[in-house]
Amino acid sequence: MRRSLVIPLVWLASSAIACGGGEPRPVQSAIAGPRHPAPEAMPATPSAPAGESVVTVDADSPMKTPSGATYTAPMGWTVTTRGGVVILEDTNREVSVTLLECKESEAGAAIAAAWKQVKPDFARKVKRMTAPPGRRGWDETVDVHYETTTEEARDVFASARRKRDTWYVALFDGTKEGWGRRWPGAKIAFFSFKADGVEEESFQGKTAHALDEGRLRELASFIEEGRKAANVPGIAVAILQGGKVVFERGFGVRELGKKAPVTPDTLFRLASTTKPLTSLMLAVLVDEGKFGWDTPVTQVFPAFAVGDAELTRRMTMQNLLCGCTGIPYDNLGTDFEHAGVTAEDALARLKDLAPTTGFEEAYQYSNALLAAAGYAAAHALYPSRPLGPAYYEAMRAKVFGPLGMKATTFDVAAVKRAEHASAHDRAPSYDMVATPFPATGWTGPLDPSWGVWSNVRDLSRYLAMEMDRGKTPEGKRVVSEVNLLKRREPQARSGDMTRYGLAFALETYRGVQVLGHPGGAWAYTSDLFFLPEHDVAAVMLSNVDSPNPFGGVFRRKLFELLFDGRDEAREDLVYAAKSQEEDFRREMSKVDLEPDRAWLERLAGSYEHPWFGKVSLRVEENRGVLDVGEWKSSVGRKTEEDGTVKLVLTSPPWIGWPEFVPKVVDGKTTLHMRAWQRSVVFEPVKRQ
């Protein structure tokens, strides 16, 4: 299921306020941007008013607040110091945050005092307040999300972190679209912020324990307990250490209400964990001389174009994988209309997708561009074939076959005949239910990004190849070490301790290098990662949607066992599961599941959009039904705090997204939907 995109506080952009005056000062840091050396802070702008300094940094730059706390100012952001207040704003002034140090007795009072100092007339209503466990060296954390109106399209947050007797309050404010493209810079600023005494747990320099019988027994017990606590029907896990599979097991069932268990052979949809497999195929073709990483895309696939002529000209095969081009996240309308939409059709829509940030200015994840990479590479190998069949054959011939991944496939019909995990999601009651197969058929046009099905047994072979730098467990070389490792080079900075490579997620977690890629799409969640310095790798697959509270805690528990980490995974799971349920129930409490028939009849009819296709709303036995053609859902009426009325979907896996705001102008009804950084308007179908 696709939830409404609510950005967590810790992902947002940052301004810092500290009590006391002074100008930000650069400090030494071991963390630099992916390609840009950290410069000295630029001098204050000459035109700044007296008592104010303005610094715009041209690279990620370590700085100090007036009180001595340290943080990193993201590349291109402006730091303004005004009477003790330090404000960080993005290039286009779309988002900002404020940090204030104060000695209030509790978080609520500290946040209120911060708003009063920065914006005395601030009077937004609290939407929700949560208290996640104190982590990363902080003693206590409290997060607040505020109500905003539908029309203003803003997200406003606050986060108070305590160290000893001081609260460090972050105030976040910006447009929804702005956060959509600026959250990586925000993560850099927010997570890098360190006050005096904040010492993060570190495993750097430690040697990983051997995963002996006792540790694996503890892990298995945690997985089963966690699966039940998170209400996950089925999970499969495999772990490698020293080049050998040391753990391979299924937990739970393939489908609720049925007895068939999950096993290491059970197929799951990998979602975005497909991406490193696609980039591996590109690496093999670079080895074969079909193209180079720096070959312009238009030389490989002449029909390629995005909504900017200069960017189209300069974009290389490598750039399609890097998340650094400025092209925003967008699924090109395939979430709705996908039956009959070919790979060629999907790529043709790229010409209407323009960049929303500068080239290499910010990290923006892109399913569409990565799909273009897979299709363009396959075209270089099989130029006479349609793009879809060419890609599937390229993956079979260059990746799945050589690696011995015998069960891995994009063929949904074959999956249905094989041992597979059924999709599950939440019903309006929050009960977990199985959803129709395949709930994620819409991924087809963008399959190189997220369409593959596999099991932990096959993925163990892939992980063994990654750890042995291009060789299968039998010693056969699949890809050169040079081009395998090229995929792991950082291309864009996605957070304080995270980077993105060539379809590869790169992280330094508590001082340990972690490589891989998570995945999540309607009704499936996956996580695949390895620790190259410690010769450990793992994969976890489950048949519920993201957000899945179990995903992150599995990785955390493994680190606890490997490095004698603090016992945090259990508490994190309890908090995540509780928070997720509260958020779901809060939103569903606004929904009338049986809306008035007269209201439904006023909206009934057919609507269309050039990309998203045609949708029809009709009334069946006093129940509203939205029919997209490829799928359909019952509908409800949601009333927001500001009085905005929305038409929302109430059948799994569609609960939470999309949401439509009906508008009537001059007697014409249109349906308005927000899709990431795009505002989509469905117009009524004209009668012939």
XYZ file of C-alpha atoms in Angstrom:
688
model
C 0.000 0.000 0.000
C 1.157 3.519 -0.707
C 0.773 5.703 2.372
C 0.469 9.457 2.214
C 3.974 10.831 2.086
C 4.551 12.374 5.506
C 8.216 13.268 5.862
C 9.685 12.262 9.236
C 11.109 15.123 11.272
C 14.612 13.797 11.095
C 14.552 13.929 7.276
C 13.903 17.624 7.006
C 16.068 20.625 6.207
C 17.618 22.628 8.976
C 18.239 26.082 10.342
C 20.048 26.341 13.598
C 19.387 28.803 16.359
C 21.587 28.958 19.404
C 21.295 31.270 22.398
C 24.072 33.859 22.278
C 25.717 35.709 19.425
C 28.633 35.036 17.161
C 29.242 33.953 13.608
C 29.335 30.296 12.446
C 32.897 29.017 12.335
C 34.184 26.150 10.183
C 35.520 23.113 12.032
C 37.391 20.021 10.917
C 35.306 16.987 9.969
C 36.046 13.508 8.671
C 32.865 13.584 6.596
C 32.923 15.445 3.307
C 30.589 15.588 0.343
C 30.891 12.972 -2.393
C 32.846 15.103 -4.841
C 33.259 18.528 -3.286
C 35.974 19.341 -0.742
C 34.667 21.235 2.274
C 35.677 24.895 1.954
C 36.281 27.547 4.531
C 33.089 29.402 5.406
C 32.466 32.260 3.002
C 32.647 35.775 4.463
C 29.485 37.532 5.521
C 27.594 39.195 2.718
C 28.670 42.882 2.663
C 25.073 44.093 2.310
C 23.865 42.258 5.410
C 22.302 44.519 8.070
C 24.340 45.398 11.130
C 24.536 42.487 13.543
C 23.707 39.966 10.821
C 25.987 37.739 8.756
C 25.070 35.652 5.729
C 27.144 32.726 4.471
C 26.313 30.668 1.372
C 28.397 27.505 1.123
C 29.375 25.989 -2.218
C 30.049 22.553 -0.705
C 28.966 20.604 2.359
C 30.705 22.597 5.083
C 31.333 21.795 8.763
C 30.236 24.731 10.926
C 29.757 25.793 14.554
C 26.830 27.502 16.222
C 27.536 30.453 18.534
C 27.369 28.107 21.548
C 29.880 25.688 20.016
C 27.577 22.928 18.748
C 28.749 21.508 15.411
C 26.809 20.683 12.260
C 27.268 20.495 8.497
C 25.745 23.138 6.240
C 24.596 21.445 3.001
C 26.020 22.513 -0.342
C 24.269 25.567 -1.768
C 22.425 26.424 1.441
C 22.558 29.829 3.086
C 23.420 30.268 6.766
C 22.153 33.482 8.334
C 23.273 34.563 11.807
C 21.015 37.186 13.311
C 21.202 38.145 16.975
C 22.199 34.666 18.067
C 19.856 32.984 15.621
C 21.399 30.777 12.914
C 19.085 29.920 10.011
C 19.813 27.438 7.227
C 17.754 27.806 4.055
C 17.932 25.887 0.814
C 18.933 27.421 -2.506
C 15.389 28.466 -3.442
C 14.276 29.428 0.091
C 11.580 26.735 0.003
C 12.436 25.164 3.356
C 14.110 26.184 6.590
C 14.597 24.997 10.165
C 15.501 26.594 13.464
C 17.501 25.167 16.373
C 17.304 26.772 19.786
C 19.054 25.752 22.971
C 17.085 26.267 26.166
C 16.829 25.042 29.746
C 13.098 24.344 29.993
C 12.055 21.473 32.234
C 10.332 19.449 29.520
C 10.151 19.179 25.727
C 6.735 20.782 25.212
C 7.775 23.924 27.051
C 11.084 24.010 25.181
C 9.357 23.796 21.794
C 6.840 26.492 22.778
C 9.673 28.769 23.930
C 11.511 28.209 20.659
C 8.494 29.189 18.554
C 7.867 32.241 20.734
C 11.405 33.472 20.161
C 11.429 32.830 16.421
C 7.796 33.466 15.489
C 5.850 35.081 18.357
C 2.472 34.729 16.611
C 2.895 30.989 15.910
C -0.420 29.315 16.750
C -0.644 26.095 14.750
C -2.520 23.194 16.296
C -0.512 20.108 17.220
C -1.387 17.209 14.934
C 0.629 14.610 16.794
C 3.381 14.424 19.382
C 5.643 11.395 19.714
C 8.577 10.447 21.906
C 10.904 8.059 20.058
C 13.688 6.433 22.068
C 16.741 8.617 22.625
C 19.379 7.571 20.106
C 22.676 8.743 18.575
C 23.906 10.027 21.935
C 20.809 12.064 22.866
C 19.142 11.421 26.230
C 15.585 12.108 25.084
C 13.711 13.093 21.917
C 10.218 14.508 21.333
C 8.787 15.206 17.866
C 5.768 17.348 16.992
C 3.877 17.541 13.702
C 1.539 20.523 13.213
C -1.717 20.908 11.336
C -1.491 22.735 8.011
C -4.207 23.483 5.486
C -4.578 21.635 2.222
C -4.311 24.849 0.227
C -1.065 26.064 1.797
C 0.583 22.681 1.074
C 3.202 22.993 3.802
C 4.777 20.695 6.359
C 5.655 22.188 9.736
C 7.478 20.169 12.402
C 9.447 20.522 15.586
C 11.930 18.213 17.263
C 13.409 18.627 20.728
C 16.504 16.639 21.657
C 17.840 16.730 25.201
C 21.391 16.333 26.444
C 21.721 16.615 30.206
C 19.689 19.703 31.205
C 19.604 21.410 27.794
C 17.006 20.999 25.057
C 18.106 21.509 21.448
C 14.934 22.374 19.564
C 14.635 22.160 15.784
C 11.790 24.030 14.067
C 11.061 23.008 10.478
C 8.905 24.883 7.971
C 8.575 24.535 4.211
C 6.441 23.629 1.240
C 5.578 20.006 0.584
C 7.229 20.176 -2.820
C 10.278 21.822 -1.292
C 10.702 19.072 1.269
C 10.290 16.550 -1.540
C 13.517 17.734 -3.157
C 15.419 19.170 -0.176
C 15.109 16.489 2.508
C 18.605 15.054 1.835
C 20.163 18.414 2.672
C 17.979 18.579 5.742
C 19.189 15.183 6.913
C 22.771 16.337 6.507
C 22.169 19.369 8.713
C 19.920 17.726 11.302
C 21.752 14.451 11.849
C 25.189 16.051 11.813
C 24.220 18.410 14.657
C 26.228 17.520 17.762
C 26.083 19.326 21.082
C 28.638 19.074 23.858
C 28.514 15.614 25.417
C 26.687 13.900 22.550
C 28.648 10.721 21.860
C 27.185 8.243 19.410
C 27.609 4.492 19.871
C 30.443 3.288 17.636
C 31.541 -0.125 16.383
C 34.515 1.306 14.521
C 37.646 -0.769 15.059
C 35.721 -3.728 16.472
C 35.930 -7.219 14.994
C 32.592 -8.836 14.235
C 31.779 -11.886 16.348
C 31.328 -15.204 14.628
C 27.614 -15.919 14.346
C 27.700 -19.109 16.370
C 24.781 -21.303 17.322
C 23.880 -19.237 20.378
C 23.819 -15.916 18.545
C 21.829 -17.359 15.657
C 19.340 -18.880 18.086
C 18.882 -15.467 19.693
C 18.430 -13.883 16.265
C 15.830 -16.466 15.230
C 13.910 -15.899 18.449
C 13.979 -12.130 17.892
C 12.760 -12.467 14.289
C 9.806 -14.633 15.268
C 8.854 -12.452 18.232
C 9.287 -9.310 16.144
C 7.290 -10.743 13.247
C 4.354 -11.382 15.552
C 4.656 -8.008 17.290
C 4.713 -6.191 13.942
C 1.924 -8.412 12.562
C 4.008 -9.503 9.576
C 2.573 -12.721 8.052
C 5.808 -14.053 6.577
C 9.547 -13.340 6.591
C 12.533 -15.048 4.981
C 16.113 -14.355 6.078
C 19.551 -15.450 4.920
C 22.912 -14.457 6.423
C 26.402 -15.060 5.084
C 29.659 -14.843 6.997
C 33.099 -15.679 5.701
C 31.666 -16.436 2.268
C 29.335 -19.144 3.614
C 25.612 -19.198 4.309
C 25.331 -19.500 8.101
C 21.600 -18.846 8.441
C 18.767 -19.492 5.994
C 15.224 -19.740 7.260
C 11.586 -18.809 6.759
C 9.215 -17.545 9.450
C 5.430 -17.422 9.443
C 3.153 -18.157 6.508
C 2.938 -17.234 2.850
C -0.676 -16.129 3.255
C -2.811 -15.437 6.304
C -5.483 -18.073 6.845
C -3.432 -20.760 5.126
C -0.877 -23.158 6.584
C 1.819 -23.115 3.887
C 4.999 -21.834 5.592
C 7.562 -19.396 4.265
C 10.787 -21.198 3.324
C 14.134 -20.084 1.851
C 12.629 -20.930 -1.564
C 9.568 -18.669 -1.202
C 9.469 -15.912 -3.812
C 8.865 -12.288 -2.774
C 8.750 -9.136 -4.859
C 11.991 -7.264 -4.179
C 10.739 -3.757 -5.022
C 13.732 -1.370 -5.119
C 16.179 -4.102 -4.170
C 15.896 -4.784 -7.916
C 18.067 -1.717 -8.557
C 21.540 -3.108 -7.703
C 20.761 -6.144 -9.863
C 20.033 -3.829 -12.789
C 23.214 -1.845 -12.173
C 25.147 -5.134 -12.143
C 23.839 -5.839 -15.638
C 25.138 -2.439 -16.746
C 28.545 -3.198 -15.215
C 28.749 -6.450 -17.198
C 27.905 -4.626 -20.432
C 30.570 -2.003 -19.689
C 33.008 -4.921 -19.370
C 31.867 -6.134 -22.777
C 32.399 -2.725 -24.365
C 28.754 -2.102 -25.242
C 29.096 1.386 -23.732
C 31.058 3.174 -21.024
C 29.836 4.632 -17.763
C 30.487 8.079 -19.245
C 28.824 7.373 -22.611
C 25.994 9.862 -23.296
C 22.628 8.137 -22.998
C 21.538 9.463 -26.388
C 24.412 7.572 -28.027
C 23.122 4.327 -26.528
C 19.406 5.040 -26.912
C 18.819 7.964 -29.318
C 15.134 8.370 -28.364
C 16.035 9.268 -24.773
C 15.003 12.749 -23.649
C 14.006 14.514 -20.439
C 12.261 17.857 -20.092
C 15.475 19.856 -20.438
C 17.514 19.836 -23.654
C 20.874 20.581 -22.026
C 20.395 17.912 -19.364
C 19.383 15.423 -22.062
C 22.593 16.194 -23.942
C 24.948 15.858 -20.978
C 23.389 12.889 -19.185
C 25.519 9.726 -19.234
C 24.690 6.102 -18.518
C 26.216 6.570 -15.077
C 23.993 9.586 -14.388
C 20.854 7.498 -14.891
C 21.792 5.542 -11.757
C 23.139 8.265 -9.466
C 20.100 10.176 -8.173
C 22.091 13.346 -8.834
C 20.629 14.789 -12.053
C 17.912 17.013 -10.570
C 15.087 14.931 -12.076
C 12.452 14.431 -9.338
C 10.848 11.239 -8.086
C 7.963 10.389 -10.411
C 6.494 7.090 -11.578
C 5.222 8.554 -14.860
C 1.589 7.763 -14.159
C 2.112 3.996 -14.135
C 0.680 3.705 -10.612
C -2.728 3.966 -12.296
C -2.650 3.114 -15.978
C -0.160 0.363 -16.773
C -1.957 -2.303 -18.817
C -0.689 -1.833 -22.338
C 1.893 0.778 -21.279
C 5.168 -0.425 -22.788
C 8.685 0.470 -21.735
C 8.832 2.690 -24.823
C 5.654 4.484 -23.714
C 7.013 5.058 -20.221
C 10.353 6.425 -21.432
C 8.591 8.732 -23.890
C 6.959 10.430 -20.888
C 10.385 11.436 -19.564
C 10.439 14.312 -22.052
C 7.790 16.004 -19.905
C 9.767 15.517 -16.680
C 11.964 18.540 -15.999
C 14.625 18.872 -13.282
C 13.608 20.577 -10.033
C 17.150 20.995 -8.684
C 20.462 21.658 -10.386
C 22.695 18.921 -11.773
C 24.649 17.343 -8.869
C 23.067 19.915 -6.534
C 20.924 17.525 -4.494
C 20.056 13.855 -4.219
C 16.700 12.935 -5.767
C 15.726 9.276 -5.981
C 14.340 8.311 -9.392
C 12.622 5.090 -10.398
C 12.030 6.498 -13.867
C 15.686 7.230 -14.657
C 16.898 3.920 -13.303
C 14.328 2.147 -15.460
C 15.702 4.133 -18.397
C 19.183 2.852 -17.520
C 18.047 -0.763 -17.628
C 16.175 -0.335 -20.886
C 18.918 1.684 -22.594
C 21.557 -0.882 -21.611
C 19.397 -3.730 -22.892
C 18.890 -1.823 -26.146
C 22.668 -1.705 -26.581
C 22.745 -5.494 -26.248
C 19.632 -6.309 -28.283
C 18.931 -3.265 -30.501
C 16.296 -4.983 -32.649
C 14.079 -6.107 -29.765
C 11.386 -4.139 -27.917
C 12.809 -2.608 -24.743
C 10.879 -4.748 -22.251
C 11.774 -8.177 -23.696
C 15.333 -6.969 -24.328
C 15.750 -6.008 -20.668
C 14.338 -9.279 -19.327
C 16.641 -11.290 -21.587
C 19.652 -9.143 -20.673
C 19.018 -9.774 -16.977
C 18.621 -13.505 -17.572
C 21.727 -13.769 -19.752
C 24.066 -11.438 -17.858
C 22.937 -11.674 -14.215
C 20.521 -14.437 -13.215
C 22.047 -17.158 -15.409
C 25.730 -16.552 -14.607
C 24.973 -16.212 -10.878
C 22.874 -19.374 -10.765
C 19.792 -17.470 -9.583
C 17.438 -20.104 -10.958
C 14.202 -18.941 -9.337
C 14.590 -15.180 -9.868
C 12.226 -13.770 -12.480
C 10.128 -10.860 -13.723
C 7.443 -13.252 -15.007
C 4.422 -12.744 -12.737
C 2.595 -15.722 -14.253
C 5.548 -17.971 -13.421
C 5.629 -16.581 -9.885
C 1.966 -17.376 -9.405
C 2.617 -21.012 -10.334
C 5.619 -21.248 -8.008
C 6.023 -21.078 -4.234
C 5.420 -17.405 -3.486
C 4.377 -15.117 -0.660
C 1.016 -13.416 -1.070
C 0.717 -9.669 -0.671
C -0.754 -8.282 2.567
C -1.827 -4.887 3.792
C -3.990 -3.130 6.352
C -7.767 -2.991 6.146
C -9.535 0.139 7.469
C -9.852 -1.695 10.810
C -6.034 -2.056 10.887
C -6.381 -5.824 10.558
C -3.822 -7.407 8.252
C -5.426 -8.975 5.172
C -4.247 -10.652 1.992
C -4.648 -8.511 -1.129
C -5.303 -9.573 -4.731
C -2.422 -11.053 -6.713
C -0.535 -9.316 -8.112
C -1.293 -6.142 -6.197
C 1.783 -4.560 -7.740
C 1.175 -5.310 -11.404
C 1.576 -1.594 -12.085
C 5.354 -1.859 -11.694
C 5.728 -3.441 -15.151
C 6.696 -0.344 -17.190
C 9.382 0.496 -14.595
C 10.500 -3.083 -13.878
C 14.267 -2.317 -13.966
C 13.707 -0.251 -10.821
C 11.522 -2.552 -8.753
C 9.895 -5.441 -10.595
C 11.905 -8.592 -9.872
C 10.815 -11.570 -7.734
C 13.379 -13.666 -5.900
C 14.060 -15.687 -2.764
C 16.748 -15.576 -0.098
C 18.481 -18.638 -1.546
C 19.116 -16.907 -4.878
C 19.994 -13.620 -3.211
C 22.604 -15.381 -1.079
C 24.420 -16.194 -4.309
C 24.238 -12.564 -5.375
C 25.594 -11.400 -2.000
C 28.424 -13.937 -2.139
C 29.405 -12.493 -5.528
C 29.411 -8.941 -4.146
C 31.616 -9.932 -1.220
C 34.016 -11.870 -3.461
C 34.247 -8.860 -5.778
C 32.663 -10.340 -8.870
C 33.031 -14.112 -8.473
C 30.323 -16.718 -7.887
C 30.588 -19.132 -4.933
C 32.138 -21.587 -7.407
C 34.856 -19.086 -8.341
C 33.523 -18.075 -11.762
C 33.986 -14.388 -12.575
C 30.739 -12.660 -13.552
C 31.949 -9.059 -13.705
C 35.294 -7.309 -13.437
C 36.289 -6.053 -10.019
C 36.778 -2.558 -11.437
C 33.241 -2.203 -12.748
C 31.672 -4.021 -9.812
C 33.291 -1.541 -7.423
C 32.418 1.420 -9.654
C 28.803 0.932 -8.540
C 29.861 1.547 -4.933
C 31.443 4.951 -5.540
C 29.414 7.761 -3.904
C 27.612 9.972 -6.405
C 25.228 11.990 -4.240
C 24.976 12.661 -0.523
C 21.586 11.508 0.734
C 22.120 12.295 4.423
C 24.683 12.904 7.139
C 26.138 9.380 7.031
C 24.542 8.127 3.811
C 25.442 8.380 0.139
C 24.007 6.968 -3.060
C 26.200 5.219 -5.604
C 25.179 3.690 -8.919
C 21.876 2.200 -7.741
C 23.593 1.406 -4.451
C 22.867 2.696 -0.948
C 26.066 3.495 0.963
C 26.014 4.082 4.703
C 28.379 4.425 7.611
C 26.386 2.956 10.493
C 27.964 3.420 13.906
C 31.372 3.510 12.245
C 30.797 0.432 10.040
C 30.499 0.571 6.246
C 27.193 -0.901 5.031
C 26.357 -1.357 1.335
C 23.199 -2.629 -0.346
C 19.672 -1.476 -1.094
C 16.316 -1.658 0.722
C 13.007 -2.009 -1.082
C 9.335 -1.382 -0.453
C 6.306 -1.384 -2.744
C 2.655 -2.230 -2.333
C 2.578 -5.200 0.036
C 6.273 -6.207 0.048
C 9.358 -5.010 1.939
C 12.969 -6.091 1.517
C 16.423 -5.265 2.827
C 19.674 -6.511 1.326
C 23.020 -5.357 2.710
C 26.599 -6.378 3.387
C 29.518 -5.274 5.524
C 32.571 -5.620 3.258
C 35.091 -4.926 6.036
C 33.637 -7.748 8.148
C 32.677 -10.278 5.455
C 29.049 -10.385 6.607
C 25.941 -10.089 4.423
C 22.207 -10.465 4.966
C 18.864 -10.313 3.191
C 15.393 -10.035 4.712
C 12.173 -10.369 2.679
C 8.609 -9.893 3.956
C 5.094 -9.821 2.558
C 3.772 -6.583 4.033
C 4.033 -3.045 2.809
C 6.344 -0.252 3.797
C 6.417 1.289 6.340
C 7.216 -2.061 7.891
C 8.376 -1.628 11.505
C 10.371 -4.849 11.362
C 12.704 -3.875 8.499
C 15.034 -1.527 10.346
C 15.083 -3.450 13.614
C 16.242 -6.667 11.932
C 19.375 -4.892 10.771
C 19.854 -3.309 14.203
C 19.551 -6.665 15.996
C 22.152 -8.203 13.720
C 24.563 -5.382 14.574
C 23.918 -5.918 18.277
C 24.896 -9.574 17.939
C 27.930 -8.881 15.774
C 29.403 -6.018 17.805
C 27.918 -6.283 21.317
C 25.698 -3.300 20.579
C 23.308 -1.773 23.058
C 19.970 -3.542 23.399
C 17.917 -1.124 21.269
C 16.195 -3.240 18.612
C 13.327 -4.434 20.817
C 12.499 -0.951 22.074
C 12.734 0.438 18.537
C 10.287 -2.200 17.294
C 7.762 -1.479 20.039
C 7.923 2.248 19.329
C 7.717 1.851 15.536
C 4.754 -0.533 15.690
C 2.869 1.663 18.162
C 3.574 4.860 16.227
C 2.550 3.316 12.914
C -0.748 2.073 14.327
C -1.530 5.415 15.972
C -0.842 7.297 12.734
C -3.037 4.911 10.742
C -5.951 5.087 13.172
C -5.675 8.877 13.438
C -6.030 9.278 9.685
C -8.795 6.674 9.390
C -10.786 8.432 12.128
C -11.296 11.265 9.633
C -12.812 8.923 7.034
C -16.497 8.145 6.608
C -16.391 4.623 5.161
C -20.037 4.837 4.049
C -20.379 8.351 2.626
C -23.712 9.877 1.721
C -25.045 8.546 -1.581
C -25.999 12.034 -2.766
C -22.386 13.209 -2.324
C -21.118 10.222 -4.287
C -23.628 10.760 -7.077
C -22.550 14.386 -7.464
C -19.009 13.172 -8.127
C -19.911 10.088 -10.169
C -18.572 10.008 -13.697
C -15.400 9.456 -15.683
C -12.247 11.542 -15.422
C -8.921 11.402 -17.227
C -5.316 12.571 -17.160
C -2.754 12.264 -19.993
C -0.402 10.104 -17.913
C -2.574 8.546 -15.231
C -5.260 7.529 -17.691
C -8.991 7.234 -17.145
C -10.747 6.692 -13.808
C -14.445 6.149 -13.229
C -16.395 6.785 -10.048
C -19.725 5.018 -9.729
C -22.207 4.010 -7.047
C -22.856 0.303 -6.574
C -25.410 -0.756 -3.939
C -24.951 2.473 -1.974
C -21.167 2.044 -2.102
C -18.784 4.257 -4.013
C -16.264 2.514 -6.268
C -13.305 4.057 -8.082
C -12.373 1.972 -11.125
C -9.033 2.578 -12.827
C -9.424 -0.361 -15.195
C -6.360 -2.212 -13.949
C -7.669 -2.090 -10.375
C -10.542 -0.702 -8.343
C -11.281 0.299 -4.769
C -14.160 1.298 -2.557
C -14.081 4.963 -1.558
C -14.690 7.030 1.539
C -15.115 10.683 2.452
C -12.284 12.189 4.484
C -12.668 15.522 6.259
C -9.432 17.261 7.234
C -9.008 19.580 10.215
C -9.258 22.615 7.916
C -12.597 21.390 6.544
C -11.219 20.157 3.218
C -13.218 17.182 1.968
C -11.358 14.453 0.098
C -12.339 11.383 -1.854
C -10.098 8.593 -0.527
C -9.639 4.915 -1.278
C -10.554 2.368 1.389
C -9.674 -1.021 -0.118
C -6.265 -2.562 0.584
C -3.657 -1.998 -0.725
C -4.774 1.500 -1.719
C -5.635 2.971 1.693
C -3.809 6.257 2.242
C -2.885 7.040 -1.356
C -4.134 8.431 -3.606
C -6.372 11.110 -2.096
C -8.476 13.345 -4.358
C -9.788 16.828 -3.621
C -12.940 17.386 -5.706
C -13.317 20.952 -6.968
C -16.266 22.469 -8.797
C -15.734 25.563 -10.947
C -18.474 26.876 -13.252
C -20.344 23.615 -12.903
C -17.345 21.464 -13.910
C -16.013 18.934 -11.381
C -12.324 18.038 -11.375
C -10.350 15.703 -9.102
C -7.046 17.040 -7.753
C -4.315 14.702 -6.517
C -0.791 15.307 -5.229
C 1.771 12.867 -6.623
C 5.151 13.674 -5.034
C 6.303 16.965 -6.607
C 3.502 16.923 -9.163
C -0.024 18.306 -8.864
C -2.306 16.095 -10.954
C -5.732 17.210 -12.173
C -8.207 14.683 -13.557
C -10.562 16.404 -15.980
C -14.077 15.109 -16.714
C -14.224 12.960 -19.827
C -15.972 14.827 -22.602
C -19.005 13.060 -23.946
C -18.776 12.200 -27.628
